[in-house]
XYZ file of N, CA and C in Angstrom:
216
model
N 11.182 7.553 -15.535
C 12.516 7.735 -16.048
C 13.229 8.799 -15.210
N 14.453 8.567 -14.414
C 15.176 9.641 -14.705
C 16.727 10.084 -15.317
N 16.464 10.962 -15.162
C 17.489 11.644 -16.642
C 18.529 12.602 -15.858
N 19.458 12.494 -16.316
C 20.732 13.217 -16.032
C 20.509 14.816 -16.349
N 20.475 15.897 -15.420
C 20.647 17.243 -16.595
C 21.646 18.078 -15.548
N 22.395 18.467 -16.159
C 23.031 19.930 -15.289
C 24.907 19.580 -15.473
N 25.093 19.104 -14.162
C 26.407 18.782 -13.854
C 26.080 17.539 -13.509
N 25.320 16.697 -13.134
C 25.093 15.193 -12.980
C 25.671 14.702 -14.548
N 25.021 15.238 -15.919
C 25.676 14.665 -17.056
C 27.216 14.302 -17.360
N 27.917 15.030 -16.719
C 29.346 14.893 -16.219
C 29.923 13.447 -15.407
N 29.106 12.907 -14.742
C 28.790 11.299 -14.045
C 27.818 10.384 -14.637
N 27.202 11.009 -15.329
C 25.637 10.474 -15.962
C 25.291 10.819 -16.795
N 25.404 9.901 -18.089
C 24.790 9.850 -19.536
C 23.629 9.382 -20.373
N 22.809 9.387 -19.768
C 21.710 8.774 -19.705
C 20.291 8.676 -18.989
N 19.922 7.081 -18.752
C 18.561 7.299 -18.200
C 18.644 6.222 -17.716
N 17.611 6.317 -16.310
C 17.408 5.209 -15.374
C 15.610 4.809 -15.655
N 15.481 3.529 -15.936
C 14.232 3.483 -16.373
C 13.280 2.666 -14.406
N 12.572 3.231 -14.057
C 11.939 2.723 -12.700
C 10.461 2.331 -12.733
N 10.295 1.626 -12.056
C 9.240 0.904 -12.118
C 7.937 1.847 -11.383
N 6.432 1.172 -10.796
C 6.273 1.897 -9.750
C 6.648 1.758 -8.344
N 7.284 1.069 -7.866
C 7.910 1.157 -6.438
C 9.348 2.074 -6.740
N 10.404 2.266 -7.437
C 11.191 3.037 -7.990
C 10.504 4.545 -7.976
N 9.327 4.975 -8.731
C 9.249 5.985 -8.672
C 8.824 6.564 -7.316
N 8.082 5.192 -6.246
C 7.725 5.605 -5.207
C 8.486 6.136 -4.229
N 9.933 5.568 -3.965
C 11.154 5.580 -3.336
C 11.576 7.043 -3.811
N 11.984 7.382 -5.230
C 12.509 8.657 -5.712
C 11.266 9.836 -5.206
N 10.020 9.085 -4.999
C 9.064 11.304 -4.625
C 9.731 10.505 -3.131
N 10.197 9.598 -2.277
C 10.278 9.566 -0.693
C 11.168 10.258 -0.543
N 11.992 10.264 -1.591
C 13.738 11.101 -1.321
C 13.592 12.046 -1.563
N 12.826 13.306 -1.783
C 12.787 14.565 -1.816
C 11.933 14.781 -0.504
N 11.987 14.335 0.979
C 11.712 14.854 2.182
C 13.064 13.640 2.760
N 13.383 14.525 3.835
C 14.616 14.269 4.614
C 14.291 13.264 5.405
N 14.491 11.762 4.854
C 13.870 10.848 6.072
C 14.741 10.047 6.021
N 15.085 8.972 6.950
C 16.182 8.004 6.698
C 15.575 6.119 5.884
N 16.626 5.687 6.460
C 16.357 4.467 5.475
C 15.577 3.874 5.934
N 15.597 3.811 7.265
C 14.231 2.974 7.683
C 12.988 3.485 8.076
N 13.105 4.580 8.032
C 11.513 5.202 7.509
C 11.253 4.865 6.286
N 12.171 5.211 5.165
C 11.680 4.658 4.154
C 11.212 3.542 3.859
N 11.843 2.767 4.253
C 11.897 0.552 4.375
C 10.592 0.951 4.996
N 10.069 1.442 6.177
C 8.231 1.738 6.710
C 7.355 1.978 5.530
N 7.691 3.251 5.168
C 6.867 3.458 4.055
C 6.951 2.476 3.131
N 8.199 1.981 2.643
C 7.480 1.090 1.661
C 6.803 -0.234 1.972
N 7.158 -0.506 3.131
C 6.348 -2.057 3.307
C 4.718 -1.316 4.115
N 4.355 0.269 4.360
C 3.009 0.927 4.354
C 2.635 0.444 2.820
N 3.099 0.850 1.628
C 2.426 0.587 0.685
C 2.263 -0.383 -0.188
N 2.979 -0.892 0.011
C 3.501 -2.498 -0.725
C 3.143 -3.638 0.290
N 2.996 -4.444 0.185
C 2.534 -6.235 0.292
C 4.006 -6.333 0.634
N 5.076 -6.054 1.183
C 5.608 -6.495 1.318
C 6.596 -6.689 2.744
N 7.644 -7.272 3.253
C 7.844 -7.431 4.656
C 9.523 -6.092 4.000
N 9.338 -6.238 5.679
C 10.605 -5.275 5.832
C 11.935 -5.732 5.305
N 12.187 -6.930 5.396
C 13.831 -7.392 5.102
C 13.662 -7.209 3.481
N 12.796 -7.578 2.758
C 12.807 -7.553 1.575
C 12.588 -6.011 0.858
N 11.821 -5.131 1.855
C 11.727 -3.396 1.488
C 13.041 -2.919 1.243
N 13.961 -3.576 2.665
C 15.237 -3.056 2.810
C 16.263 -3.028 1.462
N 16.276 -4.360 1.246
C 16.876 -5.237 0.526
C 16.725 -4.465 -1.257
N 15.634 -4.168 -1.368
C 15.579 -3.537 -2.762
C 15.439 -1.554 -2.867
N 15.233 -1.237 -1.381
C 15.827 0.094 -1.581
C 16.929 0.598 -1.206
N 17.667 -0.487 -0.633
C 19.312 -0.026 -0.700
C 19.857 -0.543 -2.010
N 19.760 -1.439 -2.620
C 19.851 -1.975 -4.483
C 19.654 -0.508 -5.393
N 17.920 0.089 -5.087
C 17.612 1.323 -5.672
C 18.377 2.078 -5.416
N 19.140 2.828 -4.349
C 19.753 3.523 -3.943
C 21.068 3.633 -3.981
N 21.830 2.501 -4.044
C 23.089 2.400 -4.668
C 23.194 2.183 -6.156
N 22.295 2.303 -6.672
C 22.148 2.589 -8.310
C 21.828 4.010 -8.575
N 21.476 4.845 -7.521
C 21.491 5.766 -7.581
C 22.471 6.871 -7.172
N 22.778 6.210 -5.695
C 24.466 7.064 -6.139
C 25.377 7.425 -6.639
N 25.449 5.425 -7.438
C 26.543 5.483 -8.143
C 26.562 6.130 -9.504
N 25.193 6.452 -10.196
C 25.382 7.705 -10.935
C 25.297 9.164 -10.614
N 24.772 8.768 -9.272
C 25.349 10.912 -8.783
C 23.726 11.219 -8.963
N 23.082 10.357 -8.834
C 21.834 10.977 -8.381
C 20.855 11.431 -7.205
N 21.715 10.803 -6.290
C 21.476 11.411 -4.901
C 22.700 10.974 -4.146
N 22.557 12.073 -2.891
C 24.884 11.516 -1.963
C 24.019 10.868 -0.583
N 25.273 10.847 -0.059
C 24.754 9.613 1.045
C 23.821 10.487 2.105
C-alpha cells in the first residue's frame, strides 16, 4: 500500500493498493536510476521481455505522478 502523508494529502486522499512487481518498482525508485534501467531490472527479475516491463512501469508510474507521488 501506499498512502498519502504530509503535503502529498493535499493531491492525495488515499491509497494505492500494489502488487509484488508494484512494490518492486516503488523500493527501485528510491535510488536515482532511469527508466530503462529500471525496464532491466525488472525484466532481471520477472519472466518477462522488455517491451512489456516498459509498458507496465510507465502505466505504474504515471499513476504515480498523477497523485504526486513521485515528479518526473
Amino acid at each position: 500500500m501506499i498512502v498519502a502523508v504530509g503535503a502529498a494529502t493535499k493531491r492525495f486522499n488515499g491509497m494505492i493498493s500494489v502488487n509484488g512487481t508494484g512494490s518492486f518498482i516503488w523500493d527501485m525508485l528510491e535510488n536515482d536510476i532511469t527508466l530503462d534501467e529500471l525496464v532491466g531490472a525488472i525484466t532481471n527479475a520477472y519472466e518477462i521481455d522488455a517491451e512489456t516491463a516498459k509498458a507496465h512501469a510507465v502505466a505504474f508510474l504515471d499513476t504515480l505522478k498523477g497523485v504526486g507521488a513521485v515528479a518526473e
